[in-house]
Amino acid sequence: MSLRGKKVFFADQVRKMDKELIEGLKMPSVSLMELASAFISKEIVSYQGKKVLILCGGGNNGGDGYSLARHLSFMGKDVKVYSAISPSSELCLLNSRLYKDYSDLIDDIEDDFDIIVDSIFGSGFHGKLSLEIKDLFDRINSFNALKIAVDIPSGINGNTGEVSPGTFKADITFAIGGLKTGYYSPEAIHFSGDIKFIDIGLLHEKESEWGMLFNKKVFPDREAFSHKGDSGKVYVIGGSALYPGAPILSSKAAIASGAGLVYCNIPEKYSKAAFSSNEDVLFRFRKDGKIDKEEISFINENIDCLICGPGC
């Protein structure tokens, strides 16, 4: 998954933006919750299937779930809410009371829902899921319903992307206010599904102070009359009968990252393959897998960065 051009934030940063928007505009936090629910419900109502189950926690993510249940009920979906954790935060308590004007909670979950929404834990989750929640998700994850996570699948750390055993496995994740780093760890990406950004106005002029812009400029401009040697010299040594191409790939990566001169030292018997498609790499070959004293002197005198071992 490419993140080029996307603004990605730590979960803590999104919460800070949320707080500043509330304080700066003198906006009640419940208004932001209602706004997010309105946007998400507009997306969900377009999906096939009438029966919707929303799993609610006790914090503000659970409050999002209760609010979403009201919106979807009003829009014609057949909505049921399962309270996985009793409401405890002010917003969750408020929205749970408002939801009960529409319908009662359910005590048991059957595999007959078209859409299941996870709104138990938000991006502030850390640690491990309780055995009770893990067992619930193990069962839910086996259902054929479309699975949706509000803000982040419960069980993923919004900052680090650490995944707890039994994490909710979403087909779609609605990212409220900003994309979080936690979605994109090698483990979490398999649980986040298709990530859809819900803009509730948090990304204002201060976002550049906090966000990590993946297409931002990393390398300085080169001087107009500079040459390759002014932009760093990299020496890659590696390769074997099993992995002869590994040092060549590393050399290409060094060039792509901005290095001016890149040398690649591989066994001499692979010289033909080396020259066939790597015009930008300067190859140096070794016999019998050994580096002689002259080559060591060349490295000491000329090289800024030494990469040893790819493919060995």
Tab-separated table of C-alpha atoms in Angstrom:
chain	number	residue	atom	x	y	z
A	1	MET	CA	0.000	0.000	0.000
A	2	SER	CA	1.426	3.348	-1.053
A	3	LEU	CA	1.230	6.241	1.421
A	4	ARG	CA	2.620	8.788	-1.023
A	5	GLY	CA	0.714	12.049	-0.712
A	6	LYS	CA	-1.226	10.967	2.382
A	7	LYS	CA	-1.026	12.793	5.692
A	8	VAL	CA	-0.614	10.250	8.471
A	9	PHE	CA	-0.698	11.128	12.167
A	10	PHE	CA	-0.075	9.498	15.490
A	11	ALA	CA	-3.382	8.856	17.236
A	12	ASP	CA	-2.319	11.214	20.033
A	13	GLN	CA	-1.924	14.014	17.492
A	14	VAL	CA	-5.439	13.527	16.127
A	15	ARG	CA	-6.834	13.713	19.649
A	16	LYS	CA	-4.894	16.946	20.181
A	17	MET	CA	-6.354	18.406	16.985
A	18	ASP	CA	-9.790	17.304	18.154
A	19	LYS	CA	-9.305	19.131	21.448
A	20	GLU	CA	-8.025	22.304	19.779
A	21	LEU	CA	-10.959	22.388	17.374
A	22	ILE	CA	-13.432	22.013	20.240
A	23	GLU	CA	-11.742	24.727	22.310
A	24	GLY	CA	-11.002	27.063	19.407
A	25	LEU	CA	-14.518	27.030	17.973
A	26	LYS	CA	-16.254	26.689	21.360
A	27	MET	CA	-17.905	23.601	19.910
A	28	PRO	CA	-19.397	20.933	22.196
A	29	SER	CA	-17.578	17.624	21.732
A	30	VAL	CA	-20.921	15.902	21.200
A	31	SER	CA	-21.319	17.979	18.024
A	32	LEU	CA	-18.160	16.455	16.537
A	33	MET	CA	-19.417	12.999	17.468
A	34	GLU	CA	-22.744	13.670	15.753
A	35	LEU	CA	-20.925	15.026	12.704
A	36	ALA	CA	-18.759	11.913	12.416
A	37	SER	CA	-21.808	9.661	12.831
A	38	ALA	CA	-23.680	11.555	10.128
A	39	PHE	CA	-20.834	11.104	7.639
A	40	ILE	CA	-20.329	7.419	8.467
A	41	SER	CA	-24.052	6.620	8.362
A	42	LYS	CA	-24.261	8.202	4.917
A	43	GLU	CA	-21.603	5.728	3.755
A	44	ILE	CA	-23.105	2.686	5.472
A	45	VAL	CA	-26.658	3.325	4.291
A	46	SER	CA	-25.440	2.866	0.712
A	47	TYR	CA	-24.207	-0.669	1.414
A	48	GLN	CA	-26.363	-3.666	0.622
A	49	GLY	CA	-28.239	-5.281	3.470
A	50	LYS	CA	-30.746	-3.932	5.959
A	51	LYS	CA	-29.800	-5.644	9.219
A	52	VAL	CA	-26.995	-3.869	11.088
A	53	LEU	CA	-25.338	-4.866	14.356
A	54	ILE	CA	-23.271	-2.280	16.236
A	55	LEU	CA	-20.884	-3.419	18.971
A	56	CYS	CA	-20.410	-0.640	21.524
A	57	GLY	CA	-17.773	-0.098	24.171
A	58	GLY	CA	-17.886	2.122	27.229
A	59	GLY	CA	-15.740	5.049	26.077
A	60	ASN	CA	-16.113	7.673	23.383
A	61	ASN	CA	-15.721	5.114	20.603
A	62	GLY	CA	-18.759	3.402	22.075
A	63	GLY	CA	-20.468	6.800	22.067
A	64	ASP	CA	-19.780	6.979	18.326
A	65	GLY	CA	-21.482	3.605	17.983
A	66	TYR	CA	-24.649	4.603	19.848
A	67	SER	CA	-24.845	7.834	17.859
A	68	LEU	CA	-24.341	5.915	14.615
A	69	ALA	CA	-27.139	3.521	15.612
A	70	ARG	CA	-29.581	6.432	15.907
A	71	HIS	CA	-28.585	7.860	12.546
A	72	LEU	CA	-28.858	4.534	10.740
A	73	SER	CA	-32.205	3.734	12.379
A	74	PHE	CA	-33.553	7.092	11.246
A	75	MET	CA	-32.282	6.358	7.718
A	76	GLY	CA	-34.183	3.078	7.515
A	77	LYS	CA	-31.709	0.399	8.551
A	78	ASP	CA	-32.786	-2.317	10.987
A	79	VAL	CA	-30.221	-1.620	13.721
A	80	LYS	CA	-29.400	-3.600	16.840
A	81	VAL	CA	-26.825	-2.648	19.472
A	82	TYR	CA	-24.812	-5.020	21.619
A	83	SER	CA	-23.172	-3.397	24.645
A	84	ALA	CA	-19.844	-5.182	25.027
A	85	ILE	CA	-18.789	-2.818	27.839
A	86	SER	CA	-21.112	-0.699	29.974
A	87	PRO	CA	-21.037	3.045	29.135
A	88	SER	CA	-18.653	5.031	31.322
A	89	SER	CA	-17.576	8.210	29.496
A	90	GLU	CA	-19.888	11.222	29.511
A	91	LEU	CA	-20.487	11.102	25.755
A	92	CYS	CA	-21.083	7.366	25.753
A	93	LEU	CA	-23.592	7.649	28.606
A	94	LEU	CA	-25.416	10.451	26.788
A	95	ASN	CA	-25.641	8.659	23.453
A	96	SER	CA	-26.596	5.329	25.000
A	97	ARG	CA	-29.562	7.029	26.698
A	98	LEU	CA	-30.561	8.702	23.428
A	99	TYR	CA	-30.331	5.403	21.543
A	100	LYS	CA	-32.635	3.653	24.008
A	101	ASP	CA	-35.402	5.982	22.838
A	102	TYR	CA	-35.159	4.109	19.529
A	103	SER	CA	-34.637	0.521	20.622
A	104	ASP	CA	-33.469	-1.797	23.383
A	105	LEU	CA	-30.079	-3.489	23.505
A	106	ILE	CA	-29.727	-7.129	22.515
A	107	ASP	CA	-28.249	-9.788	24.787
A	108	ASP	CA	-27.239	-12.398	22.223
A	109	ILE	CA	-25.695	-12.251	18.755
A	110	GLU	CA	-26.812	-14.454	15.886
A	111	ASP	CA	-25.094	-14.856	12.530
A	112	ASP	CA	-27.917	-13.199	10.613
A	113	PHE	CA	-26.696	-9.605	10.204
A	114	ASP	CA	-25.719	-8.042	6.891
A	115	ILE	CA	-23.367	-5.469	8.423
A	116	ILE	CA	-21.472	-5.561	11.729
A	117	VAL	CA	-19.882	-2.385	13.098
A	118	ASP	CA	-17.088	-2.438	15.679
A	119	SER	CA	-17.276	0.582	17.987
A	120	ILE	CA	-15.773	-0.889	21.150
A	121	PHE	CA	-12.280	0.598	21.440
A	122	GLY	CA	-10.858	3.647	19.687
A	123	SER	CA	-7.363	4.654	18.634
A	124	GLY	CA	-6.269	5.061	22.261
A	125	PHE	CA	-6.383	1.303	22.853
A	126	HIS	CA	-3.177	-0.357	24.035
A	127	GLY	CA	-2.276	-3.679	25.580
A	128	LYS	CA	-4.288	-6.855	25.119
A	129	LEU	CA	-7.982	-7.483	24.625
A	130	SER	CA	-9.779	-9.144	27.515
A	131	LEU	CA	-10.657	-12.804	27.083
A	132	GLU	CA	-14.344	-11.877	26.860
A	133	ILE	CA	-13.806	-9.380	24.011
A	134	LYS	CA	-11.355	-11.711	22.261
A	135	ASP	CA	-13.918	-14.529	22.316
A	136	LEU	CA	-16.557	-12.132	20.988
A	137	PHE	CA	-14.348	-11.078	18.068
A	138	ASP	CA	-13.252	-14.645	17.329
A	139	ARG	CA	-16.910	-15.443	16.810
A	140	ILE	CA	-17.770	-12.241	14.922
A	141	ASN	CA	-14.758	-12.597	12.612
A	142	SER	CA	-16.128	-15.949	11.431
A	143	PHE	CA	-19.428	-14.384	10.289
A	144	ASN	CA	-20.061	-13.579	6.620
A	145	ALA	CA	-21.367	-10.061	7.292
A	146	LEU	CA	-19.625	-6.942	5.993
A	147	LYS	CA	-17.439	-5.830	8.905
A	148	ILE	CA	-16.813	-2.148	9.565
A	149	ALA	CA	-14.582	-0.500	12.180
A	150	VAL	CA	-15.298	2.977	13.540
A	151	ASP	CA	-11.983	4.880	13.587
A	152	ILE	CA	-9.799	1.779	14.088
A	153	PRO	CA	-10.399	-1.962	14.528
A	154	SER	CA	-10.604	-2.735	18.246
A	155	GLY	CA	-7.381	-4.387	19.355
A	156	ILE	CA	-4.966	-2.233	17.325
A	157	ASN	CA	-2.745	0.349	19.011
A	158	GLY	CA	-3.413	3.573	17.083
A	159	ASN	CA	0.167	4.806	17.492
A	160	THR	CA	2.322	1.704	17.076
A	161	GLY	CA	0.105	-0.633	15.069
A	162	GLU	CA	0.603	-3.417	17.603
A	163	VAL	CA	-2.175	-5.991	17.197
A	164	SER	CA	-3.695	-7.845	20.126
A	165	PRO	CA	-4.706	-11.496	19.664
A	166	GLY	CA	-8.366	-11.680	18.682
A	167	THR	CA	-8.497	-8.214	17.073
A	168	PHE	CA	-11.609	-7.298	15.079
A	169	LYS	CA	-10.924	-7.918	11.386
A	170	ALA	CA	-12.550	-5.144	9.372
A	171	ASP	CA	-13.405	-5.050	5.688
A	172	ILE	CA	-13.702	-1.264	5.942
A	173	THR	CA	-12.281	1.171	8.497
A	174	PHE	CA	-13.650	4.701	8.757
A	175	ALA	CA	-10.748	6.896	9.874
A	176	ILE	CA	-12.268	9.790	11.824
A	177	GLY	CA	-10.389	13.085	11.696
A	178	GLY	CA	-7.110	11.749	10.310
A	179	LEU	CA	-5.239	8.673	9.135
A	180	LYS	CA	-3.422	7.026	12.044
A	181	THR	CA	-0.003	5.408	11.941
A	182	GLY	CA	-1.480	2.331	13.601
A	183	TYR	CA	-3.329	1.297	10.439
A	184	TYR	CA	-0.179	0.708	8.457
A	185	SER	CA	2.019	-1.614	10.497
A	186	PRO	CA	2.724	-4.956	8.764
A	187	GLU	CA	0.416	-6.673	11.266
A	188	ALA	CA	-2.394	-4.116	11.440
A	189	ILE	CA	-2.810	-3.671	7.710
A	190	HIS	CA	-4.412	-7.123	7.505
A	191	PHE	CA	-7.099	-6.050	9.993
A	192	SER	CA	-7.845	-2.523	8.740
A	193	GLY	CA	-9.326	-3.444	5.363
A	194	ASP	CA	-10.214	-0.574	3.029
A	195	ILE	CA	-9.450	2.638	4.943
A	196	LYS	CA	-11.831	5.530	4.265
A	197	PHE	CA	-11.068	8.975	5.639
A	198	ILE	CA	-13.909	10.843	7.382
A	199	ASP	CA	-13.120	14.567	7.384
A	200	ILE	CA	-14.753	16.330	10.339
A	201	GLY	CA	-12.632	19.452	10.037
A	202	LEU	CA	-9.619	18.547	12.175
A	203	LEU	CA	-7.070	18.947	9.382
A	204	HIS	CA	-6.597	22.691	9.580
A	205	GLU	CA	-3.591	24.984	9.260
A	206	LYS	CA	-1.723	23.361	12.171
A	207	GLU	CA	-1.659	19.909	10.638
A	208	SER	CA	1.798	20.515	9.152
A	209	GLU	CA	3.211	20.969	12.646
A	210	TRP	CA	2.160	17.470	13.679
A	211	GLY	CA	1.569	15.286	10.670
A	212	MET	CA	3.962	13.065	8.811
A	213	LEU	CA	3.582	13.775	5.098
A	214	PHE	CA	4.889	10.742	3.255
A	215	ASN	CA	5.651	12.627	0.059
A	216	LYS	CA	7.457	15.424	1.864
A	217	LYS	CA	10.862	16.515	0.641
A	218	VAL	CA	13.545	14.437	2.329
A	219	PHE	CA	16.698	15.160	0.350
A	220	PRO	CA	18.222	18.606	-0.266
A	221	ASP	CA	18.438	20.018	-3.773
A	222	ARG	CA	21.682	19.345	-5.603
A	223	GLU	CA	23.818	22.286	-6.613
A	224	ALA	CA	23.528	23.254	-10.268
A	225	PHE	CA	27.157	22.367	-11.071
A	226	SER	CA	27.648	19.476	-8.678
A	227	HIS	CA	28.696	15.997	-9.805
A	228	LYS	CA	27.861	12.498	-8.650
A	229	GLY	CA	30.624	12.390	-6.094
A	230	ASP	CA	29.136	15.348	-4.221
A	231	SER	CA	25.999	13.397	-3.341
A	232	GLY	CA	27.482	10.520	-1.413
A	233	LYS	CA	29.285	7.310	-2.332
A	234	VAL	CA	27.807	3.947	-1.385
A	235	TYR	CA	29.519	0.573	-1.595
A	236	VAL	CA	27.428	-2.616	-1.518
A	237	ILE	CA	29.053	-6.008	-1.102
A	238	GLY	CA	27.158	-9.279	-1.140
A	239	GLY	CA	25.702	-11.971	-3.361
A	240	SER	CA	25.884	-15.744	-3.450
A	241	ALA	CA	24.907	-18.631	-5.703
A	242	LEU	CA	21.450	-18.684	-4.115
A	243	TYR	CA	20.865	-14.908	-4.026
A	244	PRO	CA	23.063	-13.231	-6.654
A	245	GLY	CA	20.598	-10.389	-7.236
A	246	ALA	CA	20.259	-9.150	-3.643
A	247	PRO	CA	23.223	-6.722	-3.687
A	248	ILE	CA	22.072	-5.405	-7.073
A	249	LEU	CA	18.633	-4.624	-5.630
A	250	SER	CA	20.284	-2.892	-2.673
A	251	SER	CA	22.391	-0.827	-5.068
A	252	LYS	CA	19.319	0.241	-7.014
A	253	ALA	CA	17.652	1.241	-3.748
A	254	ALA	CA	20.673	3.372	-2.847
A	255	ILE	CA	20.436	5.176	-6.183
A	256	ALA	CA	16.693	5.694	-5.759
A	257	SER	CA	17.258	7.169	-2.300
A	258	GLY	CA	19.551	9.866	-3.690
A	259	ALA	CA	23.101	8.493	-3.537
A	260	GLY	CA	25.380	9.944	-6.209
A	261	LEU	CA	27.801	7.068	-6.798
A	262	VAL	CA	26.953	3.459	-6.005
A	263	TYR	CA	29.454	0.615	-6.260
A	264	CYS	CA	28.324	-3.000	-6.135
A	265	ASN	CA	30.775	-5.794	-5.402
A	266	ILE	CA	29.552	-9.268	-6.402
A	267	PRO	CA	31.196	-12.581	-7.365
A	268	GLU	CA	32.859	-12.321	-10.771
A	269	LYS	CA	30.864	-15.190	-12.276
A	270	TYR	CA	27.704	-13.029	-12.182
A	271	SER	CA	29.240	-10.168	-14.169
A	272	LYS	CA	27.208	-10.805	-17.320
A	273	ALA	CA	23.899	-10.577	-15.487
A	274	ALA	CA	25.079	-7.503	-13.606
A	275	PHE	CA	25.835	-5.453	-16.705
A	276	SER	CA	22.668	-6.440	-18.556
A	277	SER	CA	20.247	-4.029	-16.860
A	278	ASN	CA	22.044	-1.862	-14.323
A	279	GLU	CA	23.649	1.035	-16.146
A	280	ASP	CA	23.640	3.320	-13.077
A	281	VAL	CA	25.582	0.935	-10.831
A	282	LEU	CA	29.388	0.736	-10.893
A	283	PHE	CA	30.306	-2.930	-10.521
A	284	ARG	CA	33.431	-4.329	-8.933
A	285	PHE	CA	33.988	-8.075	-8.922
A	286	ARG	CA	35.706	-10.457	-6.560
A	287	LYS	CA	37.186	-13.891	-7.160
A	288	ASP	CA	36.649	-16.829	-4.835
A	289	GLY	CA	34.478	-14.710	-2.552
A	290	LYS	CA	37.435	-12.760	-1.172
A	291	ILE	CA	38.130	-9.025	-0.838
A	292	ASP	CA	41.787	-8.154	-1.403
A	293	LYS	CA	43.791	-5.434	0.350
A	294	GLU	CA	43.557	-3.039	-2.582
A	295	GLU	CA	39.759	-3.182	-2.474
A	296	ILE	CA	39.743	-2.572	1.268
A	297	SER	CA	41.959	0.471	0.719
A	298	PHE	CA	39.594	1.720	-1.991
A	299	ILE	CA	36.662	1.456	0.427
A	300	ASN	CA	38.520	3.232	3.236
A	301	GLU	CA	39.602	6.110	1.019
A	302	ASN	CA	36.495	6.698	-1.099
A	303	ILE	CA	33.289	5.392	0.444
A	304	ASP	CA	30.821	7.240	2.698
A	305	CYS	CA	28.430	4.349	3.353
A	306	LEU	CA	29.215	0.616	3.329
A	307	ILE	CA	26.437	-1.984	3.007
A	308	CYS	CA	27.546	-5.539	3.726
A	309	GLY	CA	25.755	-8.830	3.376
A	310	PRO	CA	22.739	-8.670	1.010
A	311	GLY	CA	22.309	-12.156	-0.415
A	312	CYS	CA	25.143	-13.749	1.551
